[in-house]
Amino acid sequence: AQTVTQSQPEMSVQEAETVTLSCTYDTSESDYYLFWYKQPPSRQMILVIRQEAYKQQNATENRFSVNFQKAAKSFSLKISDSQLGDAAMYFCAYRTMEYGNKLVFGAGTILRVKS
Amino acid sequence: KAGVTQTPRYLIKTRGQQVTLSCSPISGHRSVSWYQQTPGQGLQFLFEYFSETQRNKGNFPGRFSGRQFSNSRSEMNVSTLELGDSALYLCASSPPLTLGTYEQYFGPGTRLTVT
């Protein structure tokens, strides 16, 4: 079974600075998808970025980018130019390519943004 | 396009009762997944429905069940409620796999409190 580990329960960043959230996962599969989701205090889960395991190029979405290291099974999220609205719980999630939709989530990292 | 909707948003039930939660996916999405979120266990996959059939099931007791209708709307039912069932229940829908994106879009959740 796949597992996802987020070793940082809480992180803080100054507004306009850069922060990196860590995620590692364990799998025996060679093809899969990885995601970062954001959950603000409203509890609405919002997709931040996705990465296909077969793609070597790291995904980027505006101020959000990932560092995907397949051999190390590492998938970190970098947030540049942090904004107050980035404050939220961030979840790393794994999706197998096996039949069906099922996400395995990490425990989450609370990100606090200081003004 | 309207997002995933869940009703009700908040629910208070008594131990031993049963409850039904509803989820309407994004138009055109036929896959609906359910997750339970608690402070202690984090986000855990309950089950997934596709074309009115349960396609995946997580490790939850038989008290947790679901179904999907021909219009892709889904319901989940919890019978004989226990205090430990208090949680945020999230529903997510997924676009057709032919689009090759594999992400899930979440609803706002139903907060269930069991007293």
Tab-separated table of C-alpha atoms in Angstrom:
chain	number	residue	atom	x	y	z
A	1	ALA	CA	0.000	0.000	0.000
A	2	GLN	CA	1.119	3.498	-0.747
A	3	THR	CA	1.933	5.942	2.035
A	4	VAL	CA	2.525	9.708	2.023
A	5	THR	CA	4.575	11.492	4.677
A	6	GLN	CA	4.658	15.202	5.409
A	7	SER	CA	7.279	15.708	8.085
A	8	GLN	CA	6.574	19.378	8.792
A	9	PRO	CA	3.429	19.799	10.915
A	10	GLU	CA	3.731	23.583	10.734
A	11	MET	CA	5.715	26.157	8.770
A	12	SER	CA	5.907	29.942	8.847
A	13	VAL	CA	6.931	32.363	6.138
A	14	GLN	CA	7.194	36.113	5.897
A	15	GLU	CA	4.998	37.788	3.314
A	16	ALA	CA	6.781	38.053	-0.075
A	17	GLU	CA	9.327	35.399	0.913
A	18	THR	CA	9.672	31.832	-0.402
A	19	VAL	CA	8.805	28.663	1.482
A	20	THR	CA	9.175	24.979	0.660
A	21	LEU	CA	6.886	22.255	2.003
A	22	SER	CA	8.203	18.701	2.036
A	23	CYS	CA	6.516	15.463	1.038
A	24	THR	CA	7.832	11.942	0.622
A	25	TYR	CA	5.919	8.883	-0.461
A	26	ASP	CA	6.370	5.175	-0.637
A	27	THR	CA	5.213	3.101	-3.601
A	28	SER	CA	6.276	0.174	-5.732
A	29	GLU	CA	4.519	1.577	-8.785
A	30	SER	CA	6.354	3.268	-11.609
A	31	ASP	CA	3.466	5.376	-12.869
A	32	TYR	CA	1.257	7.546	-10.694
A	33	TYR	CA	0.112	11.107	-10.066
A	34	LEU	CA	1.017	13.458	-7.254
A	35	PHE	CA	-0.931	16.487	-6.108
A	36	TRP	CA	-0.757	19.343	-3.669
A	37	TYR	CA	-4.066	20.521	-2.246
A	38	LYS	CA	-4.688	23.600	-0.114
A	39	GLN	CA	-7.333	23.692	2.606
A	40	PRO	CA	-7.962	27.196	3.996
A	41	PRO	CA	-10.029	27.794	7.156
A	42	SER	CA	-13.190	27.491	5.046
A	43	ARG	CA	-12.243	23.772	4.726
A	44	GLN	CA	-12.712	23.855	0.945
A	45	MET	CA	-10.016	21.662	-0.631
A	46	ILE	CA	-8.402	23.457	-3.560
A	47	LEU	CA	-6.102	21.821	-6.088
A	48	VAL	CA	-2.806	23.702	-6.208
A	49	ILE	CA	-0.657	21.695	-8.595
A	50	ARG	CA	-0.277	18.208	-10.075
A	51	GLN	CA	2.648	16.159	-11.336
A	52	GLU	CA	2.606	13.101	-13.553
A	53	ALA	CA	5.300	10.631	-12.502
A	54	TYR	CA	6.303	9.858	-16.103
A	55	LYS	CA	7.141	13.532	-16.699
A	56	GLN	CA	10.649	14.567	-15.700
A	57	GLN	CA	9.853	18.263	-15.931
A	58	ASN	CA	8.716	19.819	-12.671
A	59	ALA	CA	5.205	21.285	-12.715
A	60	THR	CA	4.691	25.018	-12.265
A	61	GLU	CA	1.535	27.042	-11.675
A	62	ASN	CA	2.220	30.763	-11.278
A	63	ARG	CA	3.888	31.203	-7.848
A	64	PHE	CA	3.692	27.478	-7.090
A	65	SER	CA	6.225	24.951	-8.299
A	66	VAL	CA	7.305	21.463	-7.330
A	67	ASN	CA	10.604	19.676	-7.015
A	68	PHE	CA	9.840	16.099	-8.055
A	69	GLN	CA	12.598	13.601	-7.351
A	70	LYS	CA	11.231	10.234	-8.502
A	71	ALA	CA	14.171	8.097	-7.382
A	72	ALA	CA	14.105	9.664	-3.935
A	73	LYS	CA	10.280	9.529	-3.871
A	74	SER	CA	10.182	13.171	-2.902
A	75	PHE	CA	7.670	15.814	-3.988
A	76	SER	CA	8.164	19.222	-2.398
A	77	LEU	CA	6.102	22.356	-3.014
A	78	LYS	CA	7.729	25.759	-3.349
A	79	ILE	CA	5.623	28.873	-2.869
A	80	SER	CA	7.287	32.047	-4.102
A	81	ASP	CA	6.314	35.605	-3.157
A	82	SER	CA	4.101	34.306	-0.349
A	83	GLN	CA	0.845	36.126	0.203
A	84	LEU	CA	-1.480	36.302	3.205
A	85	GLY	CA	-4.024	34.308	1.228
A	86	ASP	CA	-1.603	31.384	1.039
A	87	ALA	CA	-2.120	30.678	4.733
A	88	ALA	CA	-3.789	27.269	4.906
A	89	MET	CA	-3.253	23.579	5.521
A	90	TYR	CA	-1.420	21.972	2.606
A	91	PHE	CA	-1.855	18.307	1.765
A	92	CYS	CA	0.312	16.175	-0.451
A	93	ALA	CA	-1.640	13.395	-2.180
A	94	TYR	CA	-0.827	10.302	-4.229
A	95	ARG	CA	-3.037	8.776	-6.902
A	96	THR	CA	-2.331	5.301	-8.197
A	97	MET	CA	-2.791	4.580	-11.887
A	98	GLU	CA	-4.645	1.423	-10.972
A	99	TYR	CA	-8.317	1.227	-11.734
A	100	GLY	CA	-10.400	3.906	-10.104
A	101	ASN	CA	-9.931	7.189	-8.292
A	102	LYS	CA	-8.450	7.055	-4.827
A	103	LEU	CA	-6.188	9.617	-3.210
A	104	VAL	CA	-3.816	8.801	-0.368
A	105	PHE	CA	-3.101	11.931	1.654
A	106	GLY	CA	-0.301	13.005	3.917
A	107	ALA	CA	-1.042	14.408	7.373
A	108	GLY	CA	-0.780	17.990	6.150
A	109	THR	CA	1.374	21.030	6.877
A	110	ILE	CA	-0.098	24.195	8.370
A	111	LEU	CA	1.393	27.219	6.624
A	112	ARG	CA	1.302	30.542	8.464
A	113	VAL	CA	2.106	33.746	6.584
A	114	LYS	CA	3.361	36.689	8.627
A	115	SER	CA	2.874	40.283	7.486
B	1	LYS	CA	-19.514	25.372	-14.477
B	2	ALA	CA	-20.922	24.859	-11.001
B	3	GLY	CA	-18.628	23.135	-8.537
B	4	VAL	CA	-19.239	20.082	-6.392
B	5	THR	CA	-22.080	20.651	-3.959
B	6	GLN	CA	-22.760	18.835	-0.716
B	7	THR	CA	-25.828	18.895	1.486
B	8	PRO	CA	-26.356	19.434	4.277
B	9	ARG	CA	-23.362	21.495	5.311
B	10	TYR	CA	-23.802	20.827	9.022
B	11	LEU	CA	-25.505	18.014	10.852
B	12	ILE	CA	-25.898	17.033	14.488
B	13	LYS	CA	-27.010	13.497	15.270
B	14	THR	CA	-27.273	11.278	18.315
B	15	ARG	CA	-25.409	8.023	18.853
B	16	GLY	CA	-27.268	5.096	17.332
B	17	GLN	CA	-29.036	7.154	14.680
B	18	GLN	CA	-28.332	6.972	10.987
B	19	VAL	CA	-27.472	9.765	8.572
B	20	THR	CA	-27.478	10.334	4.824
B	21	LEU	CA	-25.201	12.834	3.114
B	22	SER	CA	-25.610	13.990	-0.458
B	23	CYS	CA	-23.133	15.034	-3.133
B	24	SER	CA	-23.728	16.470	-6.600
B	25	PRO	CA	-20.649	16.309	-8.853
B	26	ILE	CA	-19.535	18.783	-11.460
B	27	SER	CA	-21.553	18.414	-14.641
B	28	GLY	CA	-20.022	15.745	-16.862
B	29	HIS	CA	-18.127	14.042	-14.030
B	30	ARG	CA	-19.215	10.451	-13.481
B	31	SER	CA	-16.789	9.510	-10.719
B	32	VAL	CA	-17.579	10.493	-7.139
B	33	SER	CA	-15.281	9.729	-4.211
B	34	TRP	CA	-15.912	10.186	-0.501
B	35	TYR	CA	-13.373	10.988	2.213
B	36	GLN	CA	-13.548	11.310	5.970
B	37	GLN	CA	-11.427	13.982	7.640
B	38	THR	CA	-10.751	13.901	11.386
B	39	PRO	CA	-8.038	15.546	13.502
B	40	GLY	CA	-6.746	12.149	14.622
B	41	GLN	CA	-6.821	10.114	11.414
B	42	GLY	CA	-6.505	12.854	8.827
B	43	LEU	CA	-8.034	12.345	5.399
B	44	GLN	CA	-9.131	8.799	4.687
B	45	PHE	CA	-10.724	7.378	1.546
B	46	LEU	CA	-14.161	5.867	2.071
B	47	PHE	CA	-15.283	4.727	-1.373
B	48	GLU	CA	-15.660	5.700	-5.007
B	49	TYR	CA	-18.622	5.350	-7.315
B	50	PHE	CA	-18.575	5.374	-11.092
B	51	SER	CA	-21.589	4.826	-13.323
B	52	GLU	CA	-23.712	3.745	-10.340
B	53	THR	CA	-21.187	1.063	-9.297
B	54	GLN	CA	-18.830	1.061	-6.345
B	55	ARG	CA	-15.384	0.867	-7.891
B	56	ASN	CA	-13.124	1.274	-4.860
B	57	LYS	CA	-13.594	0.894	-1.141
B	58	GLY	CA	-11.496	2.035	1.794
B	59	ASN	CA	-11.025	0.332	5.124
B	60	PHE	CA	-14.217	1.334	6.903
B	61	PRO	CA	-16.840	-0.827	8.636
B	62	GLY	CA	-19.992	-1.880	6.844
B	63	ARG	CA	-21.940	0.837	8.662
B	64	PHE	CA	-20.606	3.153	5.976
B	65	SER	CA	-22.298	2.677	2.633
B	66	GLY	CA	-23.053	4.668	-0.452
B	67	ARG	CA	-24.769	4.709	-3.759
B	68	GLN	CA	-24.812	6.651	-6.977
B	69	PHE	CA	-27.748	7.594	-9.132
B	70	SER	CA	-28.044	7.714	-12.902
B	71	ASN	CA	-27.419	11.485	-12.873
B	72	SER	CA	-24.104	10.815	-11.034
B	73	ARG	CA	-25.341	12.309	-7.763
B	74	SER	CA	-24.137	10.253	-4.831
B	75	GLU	CA	-25.242	9.638	-1.296
B	76	MET	CA	-23.396	8.111	1.606
B	77	ASN	CA	-25.107	6.608	4.602
B	78	VAL	CA	-23.780	5.901	8.056
B	79	SER	CA	-25.894	3.666	10.242
B	80	THR	CA	-25.734	3.201	14.010
B	81	LEU	CA	-23.692	6.343	14.502
B	82	GLU	CA	-20.808	6.326	16.955
B	83	LEU	CA	-19.079	9.285	18.605
B	84	GLY	CA	-15.996	8.534	16.503
B	85	ASP	CA	-17.974	9.175	13.320
B	86	SER	CA	-17.872	12.915	14.055
B	87	ALA	CA	-15.900	14.308	11.140
B	88	LEU	CA	-15.868	16.436	8.043
B	89	TYR	CA	-17.079	14.319	5.129
B	90	LEU	CA	-15.723	15.443	1.780
B	91	CYS	CA	-16.994	14.470	-1.600
B	92	ALA	CA	-14.918	14.823	-4.760
B	93	SER	CA	-15.687	14.363	-8.416
B	94	SER	CA	-13.310	13.535	-11.235
B	95	PRO	CA	-13.420	14.341	-14.944
B	96	PRO	CA	-13.447	11.546	-17.528
B	97	LEU	CA	-10.093	9.764	-17.739
B	98	THR	CA	-10.043	10.508	-21.455
B	99	LEU	CA	-9.033	14.046	-20.513
B	100	GLY	CA	-5.897	12.608	-18.926
B	101	THR	CA	-5.837	14.892	-15.923
B	102	TYR	CA	-6.754	12.553	-13.036
B	103	GLU	CA	-7.356	15.272	-10.450
B	104	GLN	CA	-10.285	15.398	-8.074
B	105	TYR	CA	-12.413	18.442	-7.323
B	106	PHE	CA	-13.780	18.693	-3.829
B	107	GLY	CA	-17.021	19.966	-2.397
B	108	PRO	CA	-17.238	22.156	0.716
B	109	GLY	CA	-17.884	19.159	2.972
B	110	THR	CA	-20.524	18.131	5.474
B	111	ARG	CA	-19.608	18.622	9.122
B	112	LEU	CA	-21.190	15.761	11.111
B	113	THR	CA	-21.282	15.940	14.880
B	114	VAL	CA	-22.420	12.887	16.827
B	115	THR	CA	-23.470	13.478	20.439
